[in-house]
One Martini backbone bead per residue (centre of mass of N, CA, C, O) as a GRO file, in nm:
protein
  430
    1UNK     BB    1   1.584  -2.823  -1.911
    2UNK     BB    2   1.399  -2.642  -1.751
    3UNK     BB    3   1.148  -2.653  -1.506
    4UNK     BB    4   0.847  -2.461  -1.436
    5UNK     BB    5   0.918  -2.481  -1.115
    6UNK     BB    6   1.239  -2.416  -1.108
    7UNK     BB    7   1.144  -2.105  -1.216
    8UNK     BB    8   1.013  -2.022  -1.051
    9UNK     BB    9   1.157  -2.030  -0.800
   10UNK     BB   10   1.356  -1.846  -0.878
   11UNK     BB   11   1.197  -1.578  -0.936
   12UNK     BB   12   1.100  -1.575  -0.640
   13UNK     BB   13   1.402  -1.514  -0.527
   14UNK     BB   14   1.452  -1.263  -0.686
   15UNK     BB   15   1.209  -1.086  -0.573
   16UNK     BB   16   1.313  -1.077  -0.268
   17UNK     BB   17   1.606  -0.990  -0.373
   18UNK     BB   18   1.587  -0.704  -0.496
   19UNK     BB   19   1.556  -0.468  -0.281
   20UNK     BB   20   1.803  -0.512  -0.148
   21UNK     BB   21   2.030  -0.517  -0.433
   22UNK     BB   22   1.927  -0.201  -0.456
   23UNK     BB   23   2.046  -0.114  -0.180
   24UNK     BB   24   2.292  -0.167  -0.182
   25UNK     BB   25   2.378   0.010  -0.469
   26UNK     BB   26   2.307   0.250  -0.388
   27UNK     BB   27   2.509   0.282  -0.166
   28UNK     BB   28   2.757   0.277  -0.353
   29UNK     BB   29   2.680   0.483  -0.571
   30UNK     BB   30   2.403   0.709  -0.540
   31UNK     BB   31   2.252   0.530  -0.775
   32UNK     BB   32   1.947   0.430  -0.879
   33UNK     BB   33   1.961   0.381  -1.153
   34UNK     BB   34   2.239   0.218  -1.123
   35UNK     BB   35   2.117   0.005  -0.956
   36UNK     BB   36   1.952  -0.146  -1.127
   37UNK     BB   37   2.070  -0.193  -1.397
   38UNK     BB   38   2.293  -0.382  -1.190
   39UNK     BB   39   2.059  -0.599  -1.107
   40UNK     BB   40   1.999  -0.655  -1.398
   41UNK     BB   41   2.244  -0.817  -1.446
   42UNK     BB   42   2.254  -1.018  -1.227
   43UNK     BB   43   1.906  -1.122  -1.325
   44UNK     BB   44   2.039  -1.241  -1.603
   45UNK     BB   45   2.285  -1.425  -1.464
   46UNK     BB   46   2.087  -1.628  -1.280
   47UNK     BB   47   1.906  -1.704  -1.538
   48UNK     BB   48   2.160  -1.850  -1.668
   49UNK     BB   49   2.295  -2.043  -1.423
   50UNK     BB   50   2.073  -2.163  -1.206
   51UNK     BB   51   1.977  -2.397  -1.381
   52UNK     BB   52   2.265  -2.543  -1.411
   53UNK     BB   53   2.368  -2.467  -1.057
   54UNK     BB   54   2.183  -2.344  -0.886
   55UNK     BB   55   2.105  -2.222  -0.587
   56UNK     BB   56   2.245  -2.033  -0.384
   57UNK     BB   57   2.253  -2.028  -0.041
   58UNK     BB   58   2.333  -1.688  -0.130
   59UNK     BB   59   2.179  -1.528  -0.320
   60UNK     BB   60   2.214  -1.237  -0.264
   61UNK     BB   61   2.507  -1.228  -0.258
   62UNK     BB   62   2.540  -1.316  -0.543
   63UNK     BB   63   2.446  -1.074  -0.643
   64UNK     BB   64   2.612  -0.874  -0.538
   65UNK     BB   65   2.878  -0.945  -0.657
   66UNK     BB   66   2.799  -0.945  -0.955
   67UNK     BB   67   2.690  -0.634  -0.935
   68UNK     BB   68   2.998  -0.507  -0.814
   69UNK     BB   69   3.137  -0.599  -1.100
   70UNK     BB   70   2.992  -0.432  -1.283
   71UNK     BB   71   3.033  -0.147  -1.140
   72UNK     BB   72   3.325  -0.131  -1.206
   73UNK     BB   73   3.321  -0.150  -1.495
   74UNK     BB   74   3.195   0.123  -1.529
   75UNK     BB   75   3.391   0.295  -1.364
   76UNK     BB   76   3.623   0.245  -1.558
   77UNK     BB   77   3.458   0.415  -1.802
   78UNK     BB   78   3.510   0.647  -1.541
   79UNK     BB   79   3.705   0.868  -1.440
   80UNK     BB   80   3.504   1.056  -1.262
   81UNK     BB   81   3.462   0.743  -1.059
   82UNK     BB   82   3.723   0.630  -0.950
   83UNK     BB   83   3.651   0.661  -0.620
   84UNK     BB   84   3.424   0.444  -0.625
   85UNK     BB   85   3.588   0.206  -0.741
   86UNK     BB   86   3.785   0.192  -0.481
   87UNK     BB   87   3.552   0.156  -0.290
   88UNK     BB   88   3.457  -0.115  -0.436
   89UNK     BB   89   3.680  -0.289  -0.434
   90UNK     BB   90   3.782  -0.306  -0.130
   91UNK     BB   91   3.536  -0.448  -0.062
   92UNK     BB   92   3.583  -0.693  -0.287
   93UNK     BB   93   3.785  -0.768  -0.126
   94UNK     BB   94   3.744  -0.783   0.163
   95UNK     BB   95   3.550  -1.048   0.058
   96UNK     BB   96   3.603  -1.163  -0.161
   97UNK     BB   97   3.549  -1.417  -0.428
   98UNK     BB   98   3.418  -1.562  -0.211
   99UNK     BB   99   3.133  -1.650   0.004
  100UNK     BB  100   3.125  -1.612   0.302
  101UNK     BB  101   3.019  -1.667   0.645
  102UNK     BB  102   2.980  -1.334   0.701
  103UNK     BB  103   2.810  -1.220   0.475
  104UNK     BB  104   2.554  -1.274   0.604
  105UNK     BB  105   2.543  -1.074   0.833
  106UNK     BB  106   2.661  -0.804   0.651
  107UNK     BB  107   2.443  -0.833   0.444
  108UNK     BB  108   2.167  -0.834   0.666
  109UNK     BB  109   2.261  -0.528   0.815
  110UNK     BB  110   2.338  -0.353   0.567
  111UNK     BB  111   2.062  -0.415   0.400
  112UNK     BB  112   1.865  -0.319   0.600
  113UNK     BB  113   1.956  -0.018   0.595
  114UNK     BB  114   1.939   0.036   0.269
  115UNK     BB  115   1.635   0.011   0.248
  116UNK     BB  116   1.545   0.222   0.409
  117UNK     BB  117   1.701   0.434   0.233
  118UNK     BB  118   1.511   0.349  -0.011
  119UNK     BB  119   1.218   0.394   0.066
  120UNK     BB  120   1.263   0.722   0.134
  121UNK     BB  121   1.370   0.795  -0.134
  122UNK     BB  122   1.105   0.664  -0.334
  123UNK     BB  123   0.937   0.875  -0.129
  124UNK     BB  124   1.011   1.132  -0.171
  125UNK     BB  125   0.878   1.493  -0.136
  126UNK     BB  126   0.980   1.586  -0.475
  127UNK     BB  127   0.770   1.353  -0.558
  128UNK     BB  128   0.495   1.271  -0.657
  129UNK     BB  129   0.266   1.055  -0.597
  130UNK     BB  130   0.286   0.866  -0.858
  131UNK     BB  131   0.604   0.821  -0.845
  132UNK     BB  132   0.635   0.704  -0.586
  133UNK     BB  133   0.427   0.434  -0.636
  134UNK     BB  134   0.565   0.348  -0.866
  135UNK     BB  135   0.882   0.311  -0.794
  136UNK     BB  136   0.837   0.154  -0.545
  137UNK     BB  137   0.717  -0.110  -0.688
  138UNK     BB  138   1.024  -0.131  -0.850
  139UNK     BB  139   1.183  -0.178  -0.637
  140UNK     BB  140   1.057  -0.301  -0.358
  141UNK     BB  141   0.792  -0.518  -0.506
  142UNK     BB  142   0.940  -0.594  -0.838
  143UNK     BB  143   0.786  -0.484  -1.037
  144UNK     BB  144   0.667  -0.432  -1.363
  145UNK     BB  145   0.595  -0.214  -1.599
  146UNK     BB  146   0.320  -0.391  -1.653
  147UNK     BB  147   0.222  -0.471  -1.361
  148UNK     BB  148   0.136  -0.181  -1.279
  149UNK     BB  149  -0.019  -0.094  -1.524
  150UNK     BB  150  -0.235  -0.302  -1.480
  151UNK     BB  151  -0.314  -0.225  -1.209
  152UNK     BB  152  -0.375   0.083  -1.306
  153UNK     BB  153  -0.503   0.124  -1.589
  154UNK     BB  154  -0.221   0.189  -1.712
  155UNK     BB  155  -0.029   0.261  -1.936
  156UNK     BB  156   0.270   0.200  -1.958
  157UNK     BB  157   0.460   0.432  -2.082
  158UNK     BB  158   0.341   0.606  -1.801
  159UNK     BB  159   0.482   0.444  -1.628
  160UNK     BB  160   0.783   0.466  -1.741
  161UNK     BB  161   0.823   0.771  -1.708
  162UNK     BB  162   0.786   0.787  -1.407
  163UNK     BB  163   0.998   0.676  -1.334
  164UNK     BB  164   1.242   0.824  -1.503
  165UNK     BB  165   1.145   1.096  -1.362
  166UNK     BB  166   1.223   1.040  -1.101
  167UNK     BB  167   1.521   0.959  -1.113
  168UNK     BB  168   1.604   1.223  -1.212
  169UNK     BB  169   1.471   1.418  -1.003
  170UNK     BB  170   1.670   1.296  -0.762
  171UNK     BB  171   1.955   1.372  -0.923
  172UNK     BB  172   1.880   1.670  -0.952
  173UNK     BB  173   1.821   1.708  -0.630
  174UNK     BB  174   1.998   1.554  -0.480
  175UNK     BB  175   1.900   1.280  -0.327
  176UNK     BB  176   1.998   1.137  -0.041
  177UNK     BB  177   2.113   0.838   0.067
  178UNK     BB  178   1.891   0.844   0.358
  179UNK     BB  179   1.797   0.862   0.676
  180UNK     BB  180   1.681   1.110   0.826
  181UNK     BB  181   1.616   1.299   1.055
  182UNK     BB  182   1.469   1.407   1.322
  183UNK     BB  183   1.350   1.657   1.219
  184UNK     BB  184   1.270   1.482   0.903
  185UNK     BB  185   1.124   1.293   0.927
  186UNK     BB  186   0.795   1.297   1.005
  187UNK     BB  187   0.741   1.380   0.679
  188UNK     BB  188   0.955   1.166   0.574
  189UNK     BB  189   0.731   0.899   0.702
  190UNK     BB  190   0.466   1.003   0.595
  191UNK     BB  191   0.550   0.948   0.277
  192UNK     BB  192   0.533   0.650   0.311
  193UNK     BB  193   0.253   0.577   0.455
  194UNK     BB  194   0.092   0.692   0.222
  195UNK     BB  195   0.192   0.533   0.065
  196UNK     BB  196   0.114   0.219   0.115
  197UNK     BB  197  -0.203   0.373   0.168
  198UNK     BB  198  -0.257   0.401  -0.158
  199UNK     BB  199  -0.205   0.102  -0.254
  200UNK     BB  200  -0.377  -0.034  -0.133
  201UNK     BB  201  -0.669   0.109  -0.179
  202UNK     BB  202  -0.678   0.028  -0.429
  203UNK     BB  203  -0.699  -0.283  -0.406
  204UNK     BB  204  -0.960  -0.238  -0.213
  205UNK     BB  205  -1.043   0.014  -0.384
  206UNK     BB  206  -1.126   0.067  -0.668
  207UNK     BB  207  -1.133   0.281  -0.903
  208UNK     BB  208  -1.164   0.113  -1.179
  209UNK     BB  209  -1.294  -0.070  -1.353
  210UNK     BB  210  -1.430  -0.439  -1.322
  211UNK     BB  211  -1.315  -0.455  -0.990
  212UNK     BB  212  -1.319  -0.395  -0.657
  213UNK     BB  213  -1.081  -0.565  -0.639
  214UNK     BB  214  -0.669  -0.627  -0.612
  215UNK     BB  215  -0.507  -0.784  -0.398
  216UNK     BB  216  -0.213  -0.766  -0.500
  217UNK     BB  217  -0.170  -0.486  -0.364
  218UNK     BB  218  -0.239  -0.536  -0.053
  219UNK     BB  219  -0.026  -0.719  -0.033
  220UNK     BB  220   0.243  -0.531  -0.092
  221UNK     BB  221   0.124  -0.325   0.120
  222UNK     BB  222   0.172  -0.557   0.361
  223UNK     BB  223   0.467  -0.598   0.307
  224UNK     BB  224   0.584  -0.348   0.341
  225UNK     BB  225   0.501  -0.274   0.635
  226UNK     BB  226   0.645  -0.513   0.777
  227UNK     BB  227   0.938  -0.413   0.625
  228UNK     BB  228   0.922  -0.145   0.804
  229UNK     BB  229   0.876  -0.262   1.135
  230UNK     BB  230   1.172  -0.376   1.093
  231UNK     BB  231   1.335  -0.138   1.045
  232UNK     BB  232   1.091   0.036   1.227
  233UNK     BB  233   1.002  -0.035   1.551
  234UNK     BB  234   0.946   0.247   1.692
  235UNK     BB  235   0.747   0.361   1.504
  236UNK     BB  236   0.395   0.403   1.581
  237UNK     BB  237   0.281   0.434   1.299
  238UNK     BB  238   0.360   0.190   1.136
  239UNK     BB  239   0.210  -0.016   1.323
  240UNK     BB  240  -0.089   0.141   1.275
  241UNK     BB  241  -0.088   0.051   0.979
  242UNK     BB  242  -0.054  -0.261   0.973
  243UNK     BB  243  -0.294  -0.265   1.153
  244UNK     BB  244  -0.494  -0.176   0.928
  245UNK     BB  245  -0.381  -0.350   0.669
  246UNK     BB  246  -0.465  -0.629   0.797
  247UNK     BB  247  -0.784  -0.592   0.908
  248UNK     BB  248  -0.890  -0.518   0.628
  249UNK     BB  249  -0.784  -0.792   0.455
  250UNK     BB  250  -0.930  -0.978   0.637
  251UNK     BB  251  -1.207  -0.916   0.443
  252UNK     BB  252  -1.185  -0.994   0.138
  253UNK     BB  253  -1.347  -1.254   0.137
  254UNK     BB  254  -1.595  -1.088   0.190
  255UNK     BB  255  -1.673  -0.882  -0.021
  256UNK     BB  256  -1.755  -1.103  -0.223
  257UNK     BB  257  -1.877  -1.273  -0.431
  258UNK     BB  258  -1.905  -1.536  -0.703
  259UNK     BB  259  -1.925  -1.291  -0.932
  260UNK     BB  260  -1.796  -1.011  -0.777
  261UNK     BB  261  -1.946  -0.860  -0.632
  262UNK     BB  262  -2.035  -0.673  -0.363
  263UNK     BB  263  -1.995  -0.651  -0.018
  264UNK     BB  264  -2.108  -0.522   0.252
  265UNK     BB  265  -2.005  -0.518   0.600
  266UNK     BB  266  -2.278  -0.595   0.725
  267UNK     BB  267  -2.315  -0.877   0.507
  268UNK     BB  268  -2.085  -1.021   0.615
  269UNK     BB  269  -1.914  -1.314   0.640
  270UNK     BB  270  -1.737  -1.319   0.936
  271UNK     BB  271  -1.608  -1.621   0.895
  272UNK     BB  272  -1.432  -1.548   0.636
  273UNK     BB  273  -1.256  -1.388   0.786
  274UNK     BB  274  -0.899  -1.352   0.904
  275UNK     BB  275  -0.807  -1.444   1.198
  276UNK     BB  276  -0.487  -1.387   1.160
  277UNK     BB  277  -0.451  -1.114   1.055
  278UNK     BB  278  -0.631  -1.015   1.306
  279UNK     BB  279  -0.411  -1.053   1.525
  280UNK     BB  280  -0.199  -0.891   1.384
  281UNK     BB  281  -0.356  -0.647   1.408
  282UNK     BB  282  -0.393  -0.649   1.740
  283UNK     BB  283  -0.088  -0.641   1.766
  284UNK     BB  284   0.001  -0.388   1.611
  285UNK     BB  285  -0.166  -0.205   1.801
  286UNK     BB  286  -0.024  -0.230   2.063
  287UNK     BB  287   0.237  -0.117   1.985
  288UNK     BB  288   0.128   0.162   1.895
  289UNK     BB  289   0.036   0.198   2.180
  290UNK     BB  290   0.292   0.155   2.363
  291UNK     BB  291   0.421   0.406   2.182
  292UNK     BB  292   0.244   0.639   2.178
  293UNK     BB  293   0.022   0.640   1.928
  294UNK     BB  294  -0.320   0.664   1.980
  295UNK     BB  295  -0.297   0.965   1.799
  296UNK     BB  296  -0.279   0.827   1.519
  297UNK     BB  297  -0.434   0.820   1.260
  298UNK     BB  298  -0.373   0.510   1.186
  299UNK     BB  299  -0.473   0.408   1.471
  300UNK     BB  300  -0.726   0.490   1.467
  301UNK     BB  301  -0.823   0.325   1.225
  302UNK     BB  302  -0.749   0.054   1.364
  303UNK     BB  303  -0.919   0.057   1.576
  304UNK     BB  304  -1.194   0.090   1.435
  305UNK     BB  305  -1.074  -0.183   1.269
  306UNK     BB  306  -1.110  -0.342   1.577
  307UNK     BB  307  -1.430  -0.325   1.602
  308UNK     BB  308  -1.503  -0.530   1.392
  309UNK     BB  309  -1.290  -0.743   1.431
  310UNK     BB  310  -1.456  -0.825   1.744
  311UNK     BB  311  -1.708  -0.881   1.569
  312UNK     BB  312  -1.901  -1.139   1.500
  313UNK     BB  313  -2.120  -0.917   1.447
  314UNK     BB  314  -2.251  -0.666   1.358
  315UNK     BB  315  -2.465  -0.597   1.634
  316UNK     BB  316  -2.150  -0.633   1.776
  317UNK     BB  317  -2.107  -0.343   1.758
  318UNK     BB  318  -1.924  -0.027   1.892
  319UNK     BB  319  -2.028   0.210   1.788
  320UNK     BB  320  -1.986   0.456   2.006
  321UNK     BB  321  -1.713   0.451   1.994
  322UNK     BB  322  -1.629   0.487   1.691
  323UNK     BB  323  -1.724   0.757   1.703
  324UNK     BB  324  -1.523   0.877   1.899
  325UNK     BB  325  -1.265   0.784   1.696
  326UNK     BB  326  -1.361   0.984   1.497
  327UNK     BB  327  -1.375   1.273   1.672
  328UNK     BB  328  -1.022   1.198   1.730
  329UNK     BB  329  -0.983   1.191   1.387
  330UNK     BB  330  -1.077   1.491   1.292
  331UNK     BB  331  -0.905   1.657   1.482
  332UNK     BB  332  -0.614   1.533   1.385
  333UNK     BB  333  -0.794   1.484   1.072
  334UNK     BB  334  -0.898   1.651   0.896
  335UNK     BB  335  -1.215   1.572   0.663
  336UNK     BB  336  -1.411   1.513   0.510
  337UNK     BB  337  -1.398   1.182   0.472
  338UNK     BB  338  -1.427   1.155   0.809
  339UNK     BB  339  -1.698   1.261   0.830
  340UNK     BB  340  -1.856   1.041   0.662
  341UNK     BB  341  -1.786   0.829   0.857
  342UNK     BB  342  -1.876   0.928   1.066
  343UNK     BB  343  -2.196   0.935   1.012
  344UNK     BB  344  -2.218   0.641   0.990
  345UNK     BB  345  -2.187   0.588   1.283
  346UNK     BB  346  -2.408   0.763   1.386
  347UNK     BB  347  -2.620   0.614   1.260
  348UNK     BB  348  -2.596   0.331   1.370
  349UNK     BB  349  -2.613   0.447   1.673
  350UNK     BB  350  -2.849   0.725   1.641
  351UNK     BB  351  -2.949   0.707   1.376
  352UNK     BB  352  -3.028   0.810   1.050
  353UNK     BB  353  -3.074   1.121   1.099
  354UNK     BB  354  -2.823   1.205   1.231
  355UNK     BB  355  -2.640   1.113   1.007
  356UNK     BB  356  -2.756   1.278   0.846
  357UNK     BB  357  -2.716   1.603   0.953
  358UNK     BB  358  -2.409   1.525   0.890
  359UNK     BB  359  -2.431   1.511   0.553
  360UNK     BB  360  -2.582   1.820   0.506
  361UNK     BB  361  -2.310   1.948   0.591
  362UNK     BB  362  -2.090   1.826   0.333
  363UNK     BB  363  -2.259   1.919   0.057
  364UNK     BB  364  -2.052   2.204   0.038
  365UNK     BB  365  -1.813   2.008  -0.011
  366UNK     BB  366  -1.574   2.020  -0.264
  367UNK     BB  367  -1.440   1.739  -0.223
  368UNK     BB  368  -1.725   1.605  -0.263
  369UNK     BB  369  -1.872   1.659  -0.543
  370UNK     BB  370  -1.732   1.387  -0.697
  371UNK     BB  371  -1.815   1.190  -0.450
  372UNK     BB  372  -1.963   0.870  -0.411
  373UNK     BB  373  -2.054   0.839  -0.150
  374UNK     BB  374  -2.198   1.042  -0.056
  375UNK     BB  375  -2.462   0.985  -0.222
  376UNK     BB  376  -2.472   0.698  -0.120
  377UNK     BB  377  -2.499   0.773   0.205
  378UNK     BB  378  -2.737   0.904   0.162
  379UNK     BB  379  -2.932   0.687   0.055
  380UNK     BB  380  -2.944   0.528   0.275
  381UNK     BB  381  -3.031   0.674   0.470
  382UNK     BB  382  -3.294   0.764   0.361
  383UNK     BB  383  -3.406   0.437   0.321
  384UNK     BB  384  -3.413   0.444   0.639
  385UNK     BB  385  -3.643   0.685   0.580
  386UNK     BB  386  -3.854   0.601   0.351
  387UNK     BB  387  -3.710   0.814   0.098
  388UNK     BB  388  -3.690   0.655  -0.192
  389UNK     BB  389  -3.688   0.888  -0.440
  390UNK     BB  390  -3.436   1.018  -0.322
  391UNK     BB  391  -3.252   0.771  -0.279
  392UNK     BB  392  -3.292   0.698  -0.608
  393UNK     BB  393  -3.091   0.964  -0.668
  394UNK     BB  394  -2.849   0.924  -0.504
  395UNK     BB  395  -2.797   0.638  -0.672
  396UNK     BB  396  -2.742   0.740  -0.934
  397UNK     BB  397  -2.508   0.977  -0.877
  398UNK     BB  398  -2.337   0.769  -0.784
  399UNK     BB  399  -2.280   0.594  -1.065
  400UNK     BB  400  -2.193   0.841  -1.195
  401UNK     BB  401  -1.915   0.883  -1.064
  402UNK     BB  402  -1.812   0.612  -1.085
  403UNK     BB  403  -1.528   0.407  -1.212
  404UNK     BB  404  -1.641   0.140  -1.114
  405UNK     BB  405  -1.825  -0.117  -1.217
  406UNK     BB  406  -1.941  -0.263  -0.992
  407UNK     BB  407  -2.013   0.001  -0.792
  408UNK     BB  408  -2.241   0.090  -1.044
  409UNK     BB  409  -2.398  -0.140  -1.023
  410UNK     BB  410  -2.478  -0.159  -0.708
  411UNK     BB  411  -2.609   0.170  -0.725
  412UNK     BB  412  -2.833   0.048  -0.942
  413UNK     BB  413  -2.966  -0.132  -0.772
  414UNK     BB  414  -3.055   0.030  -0.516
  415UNK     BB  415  -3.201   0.182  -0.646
  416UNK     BB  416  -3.451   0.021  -0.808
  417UNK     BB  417  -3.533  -0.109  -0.475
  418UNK     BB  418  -3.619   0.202  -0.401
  419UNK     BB  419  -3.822   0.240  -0.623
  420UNK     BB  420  -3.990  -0.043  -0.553
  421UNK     BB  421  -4.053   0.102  -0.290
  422UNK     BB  422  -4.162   0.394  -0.303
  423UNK     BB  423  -4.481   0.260  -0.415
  424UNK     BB  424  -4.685   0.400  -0.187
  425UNK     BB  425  -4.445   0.453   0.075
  426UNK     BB  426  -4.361   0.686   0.155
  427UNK     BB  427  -4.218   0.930   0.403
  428UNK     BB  428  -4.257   1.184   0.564
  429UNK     BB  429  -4.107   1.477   0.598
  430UNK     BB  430  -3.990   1.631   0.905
   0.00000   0.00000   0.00000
């Protein structure tokens, strides 16, 4: 009997050649649907033999080789796919009944490029962004559908529907399996760095549930991220996301206390930031910026949080420079969610009021009007002009519009704070 070590083990290293397995058979196959399931055929042959015969030298040659004589099987069933099975066999005829030491090489030069191919396809723009998101973590994450809904606080049932419809999708779409051209590249990249930012995003601010944050979501939204960079490493938006995600994830551990409450970015212990992620992240924005991405989205916010994790303390934040990089992602990415960020910064910089006088022009944005964070960031900047009264009516309503029990909790004591402060100390409105 296998002991629980070995198990995993073996486990683990299967969910790592998952997303390259599924990425070469999609290669030969051309559906993705029929390359899951012949990948789960290879995954269930490995957990049946190596626990008695170990694992072998090059794990993922194995799954291919098993999973690519599935495949043969499946096209002899059907004569529709003859050409297919004709070509899928020459291949390993090519390669030979046993794993020679050139297939390490031919496996992953070719299987790098089928990854990249996989990325596109799963983020392709013809897909919700929901199914996007679901697909990704399913082929690339290796995430199982109970996995995924746990992570988003969705039924099963809703995430498996979400998958079985991309793919059907993507087949009725007839969406090839290949890298975009240089045309089309740059709209369905920008839909891959999306998914990989809408992961993370879940996983720093949860919207949901009883955590303020998932970490593991964010884990492999920066494995993700990392494995584009190397796939794609030309393309400056690339790397300006990975250092977004990595100087970003560098702040987890101080995000909480030993509670799990929220701790606020200016409260937080910034000993506890991970100095090693920040280096990393700080290495990735200098790439993003030597091939001329300095105005790209995703880089212009790793500066932002690159001006963080340069302060060892609060105190010596470079707010002005911050909000600079704010009015020039404004100007990029025009956003109300940008100009709300811009205002905190205005404010750090050049006093609460001024920041206010930003956020009071964004309260009749429609994208704002049940944002918990306005009404939030409106409440704090009140607070420290002494308007304790309006602020703590604003935390009431930040409360009241978040879905995240965390968030609401903190919402609830600011208000009381203001509450606590506000008694016969009002400061008079300007």
């Amino acid at each position: 009997m296998t002991d629980a070590r070995t198990q995993a083990a073996i486990e683990t290293v299967i969910r790592m050649e998952s997303a390259r397995l599924i990425a070469g058979l999609a290669h030969y196959t051309r559906d993705i649907g029929l390359a899951e399931d012949l990948a789960q055929d290879a995954v269930v042959a490995a957990l049946e033999q190596w626990p008695a015969d170990g694992v072998p030298r090059n794990p993922g040659a194995w799954l291919m080789t098993v999973a690519k004589r599935r495949a043969i099987d499946e096209f002899r069933r059907s004569a529709e796919l003859q050409r297919k099975y004709a070509q899928i066999g020459r291949a390993l005829a090519a390669e030979g009944e046993a794993v020679t030491p050139d297939f390490d090489r031919v496996f992953r030069d070719e299987i790098d490029d089928d990854l990249l191919r996989l990325i596109f396809t799963a983020c392709h723009p013809v897909l919700p962004v929901p199914a996007r998101v679901a697909l990704t973590l399913r082929l690339l994450g290796g995430l199982t559908t109970t996995e995924i809904a746990r992570a988003y606080l969705v039924p099963e049932p809703t995430i498996a529907q979400r998958i079985v419809r991309a793919k059907k999708t993507l087949a009725q779409a007839a969406v090839p399996f290949e890298v975009p051209g240089q045309q089309e590249r740059p709209a369905r990249l920008a839909s891959v760095l999306e998914v990989i930012y809408l992961i993370f995003n879940e996983g720093y601010s949860a919207t949901a549930g009883d955590d303020w944050m998932r970490p593991a979501l964010c884990a492999e939204a920066v494995r993700l991220g990392r494995v584009l960079a190397q796939l794609a490493p030309g393309e400056a938006e690339v790397h300006g996301l990975v250092a977004l995600l990595e100087i970003q994830a560098s702040r987890i551990p101080a995000r909480t206390n030993q509670t799990g409450e929220p701790v606020l970015l200016l409260d937080q212990d910034r000993t506890r930031w991970d100095r090693l992620l920040i280096n990393r992240g700080l290495a990735a924005l200098d790439k993003a910026v030597s091939l001329g991405g300095e105005r790209g989205p995703y880089t212009l916010q790793a500066a932002i949080a690159a001006c963080h994790a340069r302060a060892f303390r609060a105190a010596e934040t470079d707010w002005p420079r911050i909000v600079g990089l704010y009015a020039v992602l404004v100007d990029v990415m025009p956003s109300p969610v940008v100009e709300l960020n811009r205002a905190v910064a205005v404010a750090m910089a050049y006093g609460p009021q001024a920041g206010l006088d930003v956020v009071d022009q964004l309260a009749a944005e429609p994208a704002l009007r049940n944002y918990h964070l306005l009404p939030s960031v409106r409440g704090d900047l009140l607070r420290k002009l002494g308007r304790n009264s309006e602020a703590q009516a604003e935390f009431e309503r930040a409360a009241a519009l978040t879905g995240n029990e965390q968030e609401r909790r903190l919402s609830e004591r600011r208000a009381s704070e203001a509450a606590a402060e506000s008694g016969g100390n009002e400061a008079p409105r300007a």
